[in-house]
Short mmCIF file of C-alpha atoms and ligand atoms in Angstrom, two decimals:
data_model
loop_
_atom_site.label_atom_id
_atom_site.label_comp_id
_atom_site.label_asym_id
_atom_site.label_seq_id
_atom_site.Cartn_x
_atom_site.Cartn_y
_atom_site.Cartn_z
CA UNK Q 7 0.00 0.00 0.00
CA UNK Q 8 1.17 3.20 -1.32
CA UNK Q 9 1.93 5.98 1.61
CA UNK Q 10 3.37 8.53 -0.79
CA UNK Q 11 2.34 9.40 -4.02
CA UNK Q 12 4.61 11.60 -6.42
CA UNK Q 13 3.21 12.83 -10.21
CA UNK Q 14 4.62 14.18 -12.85
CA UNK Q 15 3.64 15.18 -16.36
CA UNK Q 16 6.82 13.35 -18.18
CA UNK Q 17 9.04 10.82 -16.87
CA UNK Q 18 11.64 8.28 -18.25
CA UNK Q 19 10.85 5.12 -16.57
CA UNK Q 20 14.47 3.57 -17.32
CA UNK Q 21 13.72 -0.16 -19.34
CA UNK Q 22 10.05 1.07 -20.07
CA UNK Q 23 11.15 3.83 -21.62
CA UNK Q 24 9.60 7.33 -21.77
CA UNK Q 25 5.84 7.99 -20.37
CA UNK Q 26 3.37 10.78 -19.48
CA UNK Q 27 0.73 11.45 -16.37
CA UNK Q 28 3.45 9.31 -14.45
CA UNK Q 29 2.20 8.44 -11.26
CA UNK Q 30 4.70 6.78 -8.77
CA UNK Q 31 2.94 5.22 -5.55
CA UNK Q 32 5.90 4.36 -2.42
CA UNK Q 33 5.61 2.20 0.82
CA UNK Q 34 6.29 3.14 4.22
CA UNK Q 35 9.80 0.91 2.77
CA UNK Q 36 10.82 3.49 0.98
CA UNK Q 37 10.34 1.24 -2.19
CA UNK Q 38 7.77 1.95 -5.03
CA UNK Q 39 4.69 -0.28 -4.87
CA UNK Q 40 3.20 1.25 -8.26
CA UNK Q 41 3.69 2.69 -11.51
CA UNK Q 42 1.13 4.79 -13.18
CA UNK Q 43 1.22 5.77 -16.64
CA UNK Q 44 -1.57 7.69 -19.01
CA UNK Q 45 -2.95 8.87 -15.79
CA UNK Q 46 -5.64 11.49 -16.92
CA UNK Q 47 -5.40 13.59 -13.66
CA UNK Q 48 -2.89 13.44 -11.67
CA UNK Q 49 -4.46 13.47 -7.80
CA UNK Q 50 -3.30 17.08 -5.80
CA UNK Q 51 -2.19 15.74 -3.09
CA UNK Q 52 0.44 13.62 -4.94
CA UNK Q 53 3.70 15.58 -4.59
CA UNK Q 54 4.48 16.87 -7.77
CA UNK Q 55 7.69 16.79 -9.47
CA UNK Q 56 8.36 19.42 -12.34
CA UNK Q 57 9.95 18.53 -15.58
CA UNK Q 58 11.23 15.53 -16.55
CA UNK Q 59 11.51 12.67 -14.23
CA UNK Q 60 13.99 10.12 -14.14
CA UNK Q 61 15.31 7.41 -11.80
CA UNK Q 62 18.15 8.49 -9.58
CA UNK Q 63 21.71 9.36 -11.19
CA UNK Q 64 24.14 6.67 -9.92
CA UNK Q 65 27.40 8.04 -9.30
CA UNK Q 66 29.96 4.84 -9.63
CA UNK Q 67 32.97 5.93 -8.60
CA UNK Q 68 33.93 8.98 -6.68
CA UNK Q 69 36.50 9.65 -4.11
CA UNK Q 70 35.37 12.29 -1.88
CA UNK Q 71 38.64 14.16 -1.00
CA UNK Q 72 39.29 14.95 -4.39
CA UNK Q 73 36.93 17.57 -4.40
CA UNK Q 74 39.36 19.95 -2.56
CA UNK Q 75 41.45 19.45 -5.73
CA UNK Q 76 38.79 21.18 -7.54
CA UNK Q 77 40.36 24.58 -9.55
CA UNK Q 78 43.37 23.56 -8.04
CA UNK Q 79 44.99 21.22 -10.43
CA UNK Q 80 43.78 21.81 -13.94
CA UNK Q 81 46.12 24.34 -15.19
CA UNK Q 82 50.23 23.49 -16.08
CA UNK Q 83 51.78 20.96 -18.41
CA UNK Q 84 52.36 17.47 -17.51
CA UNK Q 85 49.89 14.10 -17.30
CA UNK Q 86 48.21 11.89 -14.20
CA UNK Q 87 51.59 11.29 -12.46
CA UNK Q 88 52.40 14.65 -11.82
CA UNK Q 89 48.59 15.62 -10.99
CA UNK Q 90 48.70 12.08 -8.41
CA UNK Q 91 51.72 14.12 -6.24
CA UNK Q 92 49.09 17.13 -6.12
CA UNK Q 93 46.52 14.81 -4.87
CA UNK Q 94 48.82 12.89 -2.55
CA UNK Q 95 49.17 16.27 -0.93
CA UNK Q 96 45.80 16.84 0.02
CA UNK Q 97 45.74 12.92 0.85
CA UNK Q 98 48.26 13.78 3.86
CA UNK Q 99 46.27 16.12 5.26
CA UNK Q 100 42.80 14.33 6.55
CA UNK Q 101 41.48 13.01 9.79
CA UNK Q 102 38.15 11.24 10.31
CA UNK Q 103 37.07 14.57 11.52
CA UNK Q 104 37.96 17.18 8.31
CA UNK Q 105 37.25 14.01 6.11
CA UNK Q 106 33.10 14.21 7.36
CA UNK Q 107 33.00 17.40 6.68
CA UNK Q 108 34.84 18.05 3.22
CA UNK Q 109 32.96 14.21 2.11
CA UNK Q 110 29.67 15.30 3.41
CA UNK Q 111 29.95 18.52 1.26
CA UNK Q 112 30.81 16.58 -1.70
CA UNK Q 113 28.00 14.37 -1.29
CA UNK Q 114 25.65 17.18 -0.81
CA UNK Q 115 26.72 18.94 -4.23
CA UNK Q 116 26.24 15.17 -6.22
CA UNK Q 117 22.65 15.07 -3.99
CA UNK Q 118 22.27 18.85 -6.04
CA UNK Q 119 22.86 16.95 -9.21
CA UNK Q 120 20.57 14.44 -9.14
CA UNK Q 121 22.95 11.98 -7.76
CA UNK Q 122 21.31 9.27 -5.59
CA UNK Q 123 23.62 6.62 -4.96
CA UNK Q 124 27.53 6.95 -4.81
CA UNK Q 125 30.15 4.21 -5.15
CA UNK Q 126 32.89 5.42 -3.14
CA UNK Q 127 36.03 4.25 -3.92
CA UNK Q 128 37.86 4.04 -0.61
CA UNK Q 129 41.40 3.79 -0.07
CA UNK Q 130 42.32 6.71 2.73
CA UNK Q 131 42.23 4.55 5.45
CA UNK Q 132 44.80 5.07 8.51
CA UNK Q 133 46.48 7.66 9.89
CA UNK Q 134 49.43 9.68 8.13
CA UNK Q 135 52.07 7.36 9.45
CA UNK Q 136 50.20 3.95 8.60
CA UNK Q 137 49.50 3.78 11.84
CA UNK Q 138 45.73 2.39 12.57
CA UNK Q 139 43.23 4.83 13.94
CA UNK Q 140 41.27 3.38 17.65
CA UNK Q 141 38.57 1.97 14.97
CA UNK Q 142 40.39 0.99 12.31
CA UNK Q 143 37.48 1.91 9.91
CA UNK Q 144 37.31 5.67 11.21
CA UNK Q 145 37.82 6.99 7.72
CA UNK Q 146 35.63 4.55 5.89
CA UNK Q 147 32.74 5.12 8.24
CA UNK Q 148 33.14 8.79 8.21
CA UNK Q 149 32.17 8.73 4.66
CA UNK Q 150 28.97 6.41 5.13
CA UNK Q 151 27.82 9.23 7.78
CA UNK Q 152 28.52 11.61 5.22
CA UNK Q 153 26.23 9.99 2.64
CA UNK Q 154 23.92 9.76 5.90
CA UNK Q 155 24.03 13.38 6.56
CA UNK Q 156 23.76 15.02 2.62
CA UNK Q 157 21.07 12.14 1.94
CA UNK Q 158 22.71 10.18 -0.46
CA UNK Q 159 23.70 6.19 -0.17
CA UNK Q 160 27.01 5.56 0.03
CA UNK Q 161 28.55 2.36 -1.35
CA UNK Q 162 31.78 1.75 0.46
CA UNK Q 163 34.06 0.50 -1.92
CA UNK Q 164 36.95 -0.48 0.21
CA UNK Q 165 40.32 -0.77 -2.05
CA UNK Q 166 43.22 -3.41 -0.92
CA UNK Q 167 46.20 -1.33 -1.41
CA UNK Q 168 49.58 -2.87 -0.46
CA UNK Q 169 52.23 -1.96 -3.46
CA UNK Q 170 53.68 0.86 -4.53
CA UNK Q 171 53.62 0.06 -8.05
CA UNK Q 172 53.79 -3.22 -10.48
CA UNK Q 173 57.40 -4.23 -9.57
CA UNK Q 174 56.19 -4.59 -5.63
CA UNK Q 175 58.09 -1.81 -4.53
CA UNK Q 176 56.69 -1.14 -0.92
CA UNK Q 177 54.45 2.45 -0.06
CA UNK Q 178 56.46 4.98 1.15
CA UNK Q 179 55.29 8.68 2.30
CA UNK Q 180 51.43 9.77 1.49
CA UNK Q 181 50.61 6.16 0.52
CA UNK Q 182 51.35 4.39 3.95
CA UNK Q 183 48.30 5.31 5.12
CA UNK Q 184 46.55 3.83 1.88
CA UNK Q 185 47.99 0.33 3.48
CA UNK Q 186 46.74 -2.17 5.31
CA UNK Q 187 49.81 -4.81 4.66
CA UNK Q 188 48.40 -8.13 3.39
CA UNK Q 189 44.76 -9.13 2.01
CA UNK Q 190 44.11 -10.97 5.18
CA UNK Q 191 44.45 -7.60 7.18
CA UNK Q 192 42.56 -5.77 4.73
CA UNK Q 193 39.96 -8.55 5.08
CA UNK Q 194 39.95 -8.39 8.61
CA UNK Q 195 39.33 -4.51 8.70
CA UNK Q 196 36.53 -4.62 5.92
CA UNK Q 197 34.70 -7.60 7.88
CA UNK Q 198 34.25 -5.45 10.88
CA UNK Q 199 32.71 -3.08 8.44
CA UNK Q 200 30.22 -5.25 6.91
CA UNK Q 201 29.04 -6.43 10.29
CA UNK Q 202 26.98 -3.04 10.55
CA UNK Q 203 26.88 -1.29 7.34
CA UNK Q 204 24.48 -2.46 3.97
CA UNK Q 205 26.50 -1.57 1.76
CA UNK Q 206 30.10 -2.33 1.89
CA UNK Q 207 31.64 -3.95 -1.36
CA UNK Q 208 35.77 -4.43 -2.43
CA UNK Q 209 38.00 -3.19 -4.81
CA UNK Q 210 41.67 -4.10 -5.72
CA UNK Q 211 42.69 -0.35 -5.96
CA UNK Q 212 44.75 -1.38 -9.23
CA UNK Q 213 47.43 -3.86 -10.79
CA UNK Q 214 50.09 -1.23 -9.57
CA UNK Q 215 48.68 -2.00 -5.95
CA UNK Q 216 48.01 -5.14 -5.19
CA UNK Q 217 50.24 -8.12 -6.55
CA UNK Q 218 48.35 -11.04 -7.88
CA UNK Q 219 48.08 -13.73 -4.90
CA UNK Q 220 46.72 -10.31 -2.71
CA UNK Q 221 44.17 -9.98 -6.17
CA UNK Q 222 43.27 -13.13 -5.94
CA UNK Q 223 42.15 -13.09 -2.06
CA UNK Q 224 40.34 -10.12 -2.53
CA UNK Q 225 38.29 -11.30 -5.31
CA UNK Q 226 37.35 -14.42 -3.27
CA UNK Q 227 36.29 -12.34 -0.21
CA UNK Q 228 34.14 -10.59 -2.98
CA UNK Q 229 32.41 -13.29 -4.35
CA UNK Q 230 32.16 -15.48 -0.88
CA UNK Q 231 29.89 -12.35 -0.41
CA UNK Q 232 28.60 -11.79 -3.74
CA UNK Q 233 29.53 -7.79 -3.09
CA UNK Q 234 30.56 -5.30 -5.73
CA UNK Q 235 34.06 -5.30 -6.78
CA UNK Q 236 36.20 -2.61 -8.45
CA UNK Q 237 39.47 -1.96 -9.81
CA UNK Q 238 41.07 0.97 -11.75
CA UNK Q 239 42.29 -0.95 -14.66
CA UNK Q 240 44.47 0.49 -18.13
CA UNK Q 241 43.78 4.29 -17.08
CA UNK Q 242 47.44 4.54 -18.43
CA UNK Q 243 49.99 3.12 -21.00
CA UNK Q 244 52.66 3.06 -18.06
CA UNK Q 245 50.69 0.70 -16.20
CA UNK Q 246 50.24 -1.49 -19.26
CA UNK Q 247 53.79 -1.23 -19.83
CA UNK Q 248 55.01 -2.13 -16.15
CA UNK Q 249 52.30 -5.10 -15.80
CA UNK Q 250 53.69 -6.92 -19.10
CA UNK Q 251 57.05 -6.41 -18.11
CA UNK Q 252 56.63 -7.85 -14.49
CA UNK Q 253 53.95 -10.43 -15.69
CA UNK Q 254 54.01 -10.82 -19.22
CA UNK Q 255 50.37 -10.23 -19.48
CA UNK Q 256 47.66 -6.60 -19.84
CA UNK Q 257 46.10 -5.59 -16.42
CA UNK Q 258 43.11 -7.01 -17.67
CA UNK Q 259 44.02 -10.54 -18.53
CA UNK Q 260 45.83 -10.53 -14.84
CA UNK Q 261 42.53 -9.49 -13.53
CA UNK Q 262 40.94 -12.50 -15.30
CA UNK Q 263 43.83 -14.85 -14.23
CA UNK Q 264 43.30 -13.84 -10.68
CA UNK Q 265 39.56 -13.96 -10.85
CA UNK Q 266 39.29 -10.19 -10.17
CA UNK Q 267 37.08 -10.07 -13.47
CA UNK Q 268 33.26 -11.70 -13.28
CA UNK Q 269 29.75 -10.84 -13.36
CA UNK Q 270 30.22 -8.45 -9.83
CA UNK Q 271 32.76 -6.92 -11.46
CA UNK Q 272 33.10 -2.90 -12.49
CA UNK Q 273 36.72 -1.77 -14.11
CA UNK Q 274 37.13 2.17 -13.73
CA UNK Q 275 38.11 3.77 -16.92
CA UNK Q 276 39.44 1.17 -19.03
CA UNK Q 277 41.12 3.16 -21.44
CA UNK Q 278 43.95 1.52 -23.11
CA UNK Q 279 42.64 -2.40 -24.25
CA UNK Q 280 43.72 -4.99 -26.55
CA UNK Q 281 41.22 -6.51 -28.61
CA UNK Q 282 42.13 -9.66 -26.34
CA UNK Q 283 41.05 -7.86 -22.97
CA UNK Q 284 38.02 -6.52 -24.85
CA UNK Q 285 37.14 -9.78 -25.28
CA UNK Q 286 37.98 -11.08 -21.66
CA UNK Q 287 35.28 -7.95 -20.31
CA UNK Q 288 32.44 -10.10 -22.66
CA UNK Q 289 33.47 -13.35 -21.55
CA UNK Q 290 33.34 -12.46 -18.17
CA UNK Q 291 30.24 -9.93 -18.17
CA UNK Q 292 32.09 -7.62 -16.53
CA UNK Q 293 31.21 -3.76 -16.80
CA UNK Q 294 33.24 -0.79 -17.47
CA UNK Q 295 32.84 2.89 -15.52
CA UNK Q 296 33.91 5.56 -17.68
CA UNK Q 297 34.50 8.56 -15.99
CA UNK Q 298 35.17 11.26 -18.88
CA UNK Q 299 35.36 14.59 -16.99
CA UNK Q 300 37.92 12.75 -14.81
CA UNK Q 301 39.96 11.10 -17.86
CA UNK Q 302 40.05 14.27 -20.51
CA UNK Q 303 41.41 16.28 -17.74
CA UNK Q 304 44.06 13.98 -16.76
CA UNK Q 305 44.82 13.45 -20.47
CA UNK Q 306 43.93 9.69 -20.10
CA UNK Q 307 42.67 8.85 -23.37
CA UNK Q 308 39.15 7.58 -24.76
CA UNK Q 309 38.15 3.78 -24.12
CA UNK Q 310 36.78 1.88 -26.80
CA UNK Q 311 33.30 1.78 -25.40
CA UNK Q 312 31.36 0.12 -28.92
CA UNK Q 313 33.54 -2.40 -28.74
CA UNK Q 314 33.41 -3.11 -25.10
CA UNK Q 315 29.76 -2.95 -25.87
CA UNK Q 316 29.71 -5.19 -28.46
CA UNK Q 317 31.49 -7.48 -26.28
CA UNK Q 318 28.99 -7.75 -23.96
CA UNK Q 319 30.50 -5.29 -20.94
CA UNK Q 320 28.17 -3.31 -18.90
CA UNK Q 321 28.39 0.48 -19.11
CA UNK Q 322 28.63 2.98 -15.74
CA UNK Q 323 29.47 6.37 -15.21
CA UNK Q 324 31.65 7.90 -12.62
CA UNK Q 325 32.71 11.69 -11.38
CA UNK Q 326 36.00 9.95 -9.72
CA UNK Q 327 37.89 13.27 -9.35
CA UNK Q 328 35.13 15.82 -9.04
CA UNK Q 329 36.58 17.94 -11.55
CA UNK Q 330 32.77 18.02 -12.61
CA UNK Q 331 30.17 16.96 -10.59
CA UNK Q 332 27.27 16.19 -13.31
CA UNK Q 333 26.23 12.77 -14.60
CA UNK Q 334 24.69 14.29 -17.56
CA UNK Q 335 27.94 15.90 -18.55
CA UNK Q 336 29.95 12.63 -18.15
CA UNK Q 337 27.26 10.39 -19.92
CA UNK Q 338 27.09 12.79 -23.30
CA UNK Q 339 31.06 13.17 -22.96
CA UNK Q 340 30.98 8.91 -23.98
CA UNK Q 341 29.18 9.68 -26.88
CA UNK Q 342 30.65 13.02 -27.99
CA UNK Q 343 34.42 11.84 -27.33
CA UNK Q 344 33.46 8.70 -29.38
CA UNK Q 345 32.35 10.92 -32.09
CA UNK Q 346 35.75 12.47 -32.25
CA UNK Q 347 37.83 8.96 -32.16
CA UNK Q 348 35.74 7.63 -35.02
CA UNK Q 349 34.30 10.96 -36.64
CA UNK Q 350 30.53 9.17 -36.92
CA UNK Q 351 27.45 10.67 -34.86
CA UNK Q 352 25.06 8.28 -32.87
CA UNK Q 353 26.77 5.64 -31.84
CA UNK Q 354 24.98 5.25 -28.32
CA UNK Q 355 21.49 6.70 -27.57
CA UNK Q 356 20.40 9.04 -25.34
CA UNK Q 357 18.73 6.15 -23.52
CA UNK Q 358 21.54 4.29 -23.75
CA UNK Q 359 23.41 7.12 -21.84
CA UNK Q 360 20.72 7.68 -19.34
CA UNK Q 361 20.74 4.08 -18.70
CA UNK Q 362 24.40 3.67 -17.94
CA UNK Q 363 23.66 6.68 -15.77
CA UNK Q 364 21.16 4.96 -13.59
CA UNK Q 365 20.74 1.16 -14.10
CA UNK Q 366 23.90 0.65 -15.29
CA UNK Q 367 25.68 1.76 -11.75
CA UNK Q 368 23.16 0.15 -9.76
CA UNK Q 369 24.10 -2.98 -11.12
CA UNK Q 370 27.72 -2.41 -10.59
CA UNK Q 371 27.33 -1.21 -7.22
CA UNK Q 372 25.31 -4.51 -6.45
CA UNK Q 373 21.73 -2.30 -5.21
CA UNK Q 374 18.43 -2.52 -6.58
CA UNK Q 375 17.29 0.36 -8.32
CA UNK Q 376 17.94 2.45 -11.65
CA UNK Q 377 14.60 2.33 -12.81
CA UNK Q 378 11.12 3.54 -11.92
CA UNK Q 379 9.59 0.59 -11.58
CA UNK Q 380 8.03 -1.35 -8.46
CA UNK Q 381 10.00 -3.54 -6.41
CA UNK Q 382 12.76 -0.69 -6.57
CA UNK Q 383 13.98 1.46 -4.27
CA UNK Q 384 12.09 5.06 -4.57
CA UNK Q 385 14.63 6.84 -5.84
CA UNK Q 386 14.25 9.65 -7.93
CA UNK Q 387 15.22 12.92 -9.80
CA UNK Q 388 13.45 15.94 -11.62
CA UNK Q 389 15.40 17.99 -14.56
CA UNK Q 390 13.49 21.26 -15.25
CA UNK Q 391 12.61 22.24 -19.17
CA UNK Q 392 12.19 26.06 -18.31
CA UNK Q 393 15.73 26.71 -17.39
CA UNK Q 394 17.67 28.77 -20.21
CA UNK Q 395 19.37 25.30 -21.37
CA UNK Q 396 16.08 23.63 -21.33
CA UNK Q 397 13.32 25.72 -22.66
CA UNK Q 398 12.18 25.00 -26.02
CA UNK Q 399 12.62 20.96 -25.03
CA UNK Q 400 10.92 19.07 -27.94
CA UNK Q 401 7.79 17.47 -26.97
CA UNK Q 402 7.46 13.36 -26.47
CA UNK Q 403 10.38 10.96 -26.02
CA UNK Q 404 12.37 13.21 -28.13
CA UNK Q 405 12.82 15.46 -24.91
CA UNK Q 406 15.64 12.68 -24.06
CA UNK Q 407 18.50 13.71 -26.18
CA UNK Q 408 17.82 17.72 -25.61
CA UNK Q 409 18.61 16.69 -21.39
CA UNK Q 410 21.17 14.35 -22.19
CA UNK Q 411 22.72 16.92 -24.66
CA UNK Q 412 21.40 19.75 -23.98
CA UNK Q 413 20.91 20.18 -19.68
CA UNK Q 414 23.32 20.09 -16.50
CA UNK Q 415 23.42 19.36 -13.12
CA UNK Q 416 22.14 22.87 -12.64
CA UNK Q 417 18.69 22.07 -14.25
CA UNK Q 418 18.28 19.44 -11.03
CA UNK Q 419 15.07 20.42 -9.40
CA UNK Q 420 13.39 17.73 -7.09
CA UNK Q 421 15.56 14.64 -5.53
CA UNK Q 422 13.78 11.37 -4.15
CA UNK Q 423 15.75 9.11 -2.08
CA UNK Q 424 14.31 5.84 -0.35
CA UNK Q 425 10.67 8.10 -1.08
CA UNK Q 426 12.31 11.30 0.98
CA UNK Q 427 12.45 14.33 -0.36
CA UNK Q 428 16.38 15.72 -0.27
CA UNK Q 429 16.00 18.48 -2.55
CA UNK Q 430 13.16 20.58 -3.31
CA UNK Q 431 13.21 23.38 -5.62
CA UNK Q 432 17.18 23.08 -6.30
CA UNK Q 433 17.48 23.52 -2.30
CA UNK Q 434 19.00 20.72 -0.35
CA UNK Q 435 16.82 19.92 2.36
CA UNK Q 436 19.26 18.66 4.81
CA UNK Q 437 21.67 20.83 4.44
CA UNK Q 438 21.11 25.02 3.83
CA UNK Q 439 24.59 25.95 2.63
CA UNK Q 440 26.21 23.48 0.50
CA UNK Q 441 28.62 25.74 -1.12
CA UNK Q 442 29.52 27.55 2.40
CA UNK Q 443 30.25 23.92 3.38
CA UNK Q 444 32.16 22.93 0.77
CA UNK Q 445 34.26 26.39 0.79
CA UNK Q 446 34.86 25.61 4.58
CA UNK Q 447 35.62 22.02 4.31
CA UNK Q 448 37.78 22.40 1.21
CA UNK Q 449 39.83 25.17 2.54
CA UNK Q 450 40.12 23.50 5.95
CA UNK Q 451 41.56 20.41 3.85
CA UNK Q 452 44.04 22.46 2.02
CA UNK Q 453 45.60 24.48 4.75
ZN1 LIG K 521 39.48 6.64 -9.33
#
């Protein structure tokens, strides 16, 4: 039995596609119990949502802190090796206490645009030293009460991270507190997490990281649990390079020998892939999270996404740095950068977009959800068509490709999550000042 009802005039339902005189009933659960289309009046005391509807933008990999490396870092020559010292820097700085407040600002700007669910790729875990915190999961649960407090579910994506680099060369200076030492102690600590938190999945931080035995105990503590796991995989040549010359094999096929890549399984940026590892994400119906904003400013490179898709890989989106906060601008950025490799328009659909932008991350991050449809979790998100980018919007389905192409996280009017109402209006709910917060919490990080 329905305890909130929410209308709108035009929705996109996710699988069943675009509709009109939407009318979304949700239990006392939080999940929706009914889906309405064709309705001819939509009741008053339904909450309405203006615009478009859609299911809630899934964010699939972020890492909070690098939001105080926003306007900080994009200027100046060089490539991702020289930007990772900058980000080691503010990496040094964080406690549990200055990492709640900068990651519950970044959580509330991704609630802002539309952003429902967050995979948070975790890897700050001890103190500066190495040295363990009194709960050795301090950091880690300081960023699930951070989704807690800007309204937004946090996927803890907790990242075994014990190397240096491909040769095994051991962490030294900001990464020691990235370390946990072996897989079994990096078990140990994420067990204690999942005893009390939903959502808690793995990730094998990359090849560079974690050497194959430790890649192979993580992705058995992954799929004894049947939880999520991640890796950053081929965001580089170098890493290519090192991991054939220490193994004689691409990071991908390594993940494959080690079992890292299956079904569960979400690769972050996959850039730089043989035909042979594009082959390997098919076989093993594995997904890949493109996260464009991130990758053009770090001058990664494009990945091959219609081959990946022709493969048979599953398609997510991330913000991973922050340099952009807005799923809309990373899911047209796939299609627009592939229109510049191959010079040919259209290769993936608006709804294709919108679906790795919802459906697609639920299913990486292992939660129910990226549609509008009953059974799922209420989650949901409002683009306005009277903004300046919007107005004009053509009528019927057609509306799809002028948001995807055409709108920004600015246009974000009304966000659902679990059937509460975060933000109303543009105006977070939870929390009044979201840029005073984030100008506090990033400047307290920095100094
Ligand atoms: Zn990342």
């Amino acid at each position: 039995v329905p305890v909130t009802e929410f209308a709108a005039e035009r929705a996109w339902l996710g699988a069943a596609g675009y509709a009109e005189q939407v009318l979304v009933g949700v239990g006392a659960d939080g999940l929706i119990t009914s889906v309405e289309r064709d309705v001819e009046v939509l009741p008053p005391d339904a909450t309405r949502l203006p615009g478009l509807l859609l299911p809630g933008l899934v964010n699939a990999h972020s890492h909070a802190f690098h939001r105080a490396l926003r306007g900080r870092t994009h200027t100046g020559a060089g490539d991702f090796w020289g930007w990772r010292e900058q980000m080691y820097t503010v990496a040094e700085r964080l406690d549990p206490d200055s990492y709640l407040a900068l990651a519950t600002a970044a959580y509330a700007e991704m609630a802002l645009a539309g952003i429902t669910t967050v995979g948070e790729f975790h890897y700050l875990h001890h103190a500066p030293s190495g040295a363990r915190y009194d709960d050795a999961n301090a950091m880690g649960r300081s960023l699930v009460e951070a989704g807690r407090r800007a309204g937004v579910r946090v996927v803890l994506l907790d990242a075994c991270y014990l190397t240096a680099d491909v040769d095994g060369s051991a962490l030294a200076g900001p990464q020691l507190r990235f370390g946990d030492g072996s897989a079994t102690a990096w078990a140990d600590r994420v067990d204690a997490l999942t005893d009390d938190l939903p959502h808690v999945g793995a990730a094998v931080h990359s090849v560079r990281a974690c050497p194959p035995d430790a890649m192979r105990d993580v992705a058995a503590w992954a799929q004894a649990r049947g939880a999520p796991l991640h890796l950053h995989l081929s965001e580089q040549r170098r890493e290519n390079d090192a991991c054939l010359a220490a193994y004689g094999v691409t990071p991908t096929r390594l993940a494959a020998d080690t079992g890292v890549l299956g079904p569960r399984t979400t690769a972050v940026h996959a850039t730089h892939l043989t035909t042979d590892d594009i082959g390997l994400f098919g076989e093993a119906n594995a997904a890949a999270c493109l996260c464009p904003t991130t990758e053009r400013d770090l001058a990664d490179g494009v990945a091959p996404v219609p081959s990946l898709l022709d493969a048979g890989s599953g398609l997510c989106l991330g913000s991973d740095s922050h340099a952009v906060v807005d799923l809309l601008e990373e899911a047209r950025a796939v299609e627009l950068d592939e229109r510049l490799v191959s010079e040919r328009r259209g290769t993936l659909s608006p709804e294709r977009l919108l679906a790795a932008a919802t459906a697609g991350g639920s299913r990486s991050l292992g939660t129910l959800g990226g549609a509008i449809a009953p059974g799922c979790p209420a989650d949901l998100v409002t683009l306005r068509l009277d903004t300046v980018r919007t107005a004009g919007a053509p009528d019927g389905s057609e509306v799809l490709g002028a948001v995807v192409f055409g709108a920004s996280a600015g246009d974000v009017s009304h966000v659902v999550v679990d059937g509460r109402l975060i933000v109303e209006d543009g105006q977070h709910l939870l929390i009044e000042d979201v840029p005073g917060l984030l100008d506090r919490s990033v400047r307290a990080a920095m100094s």
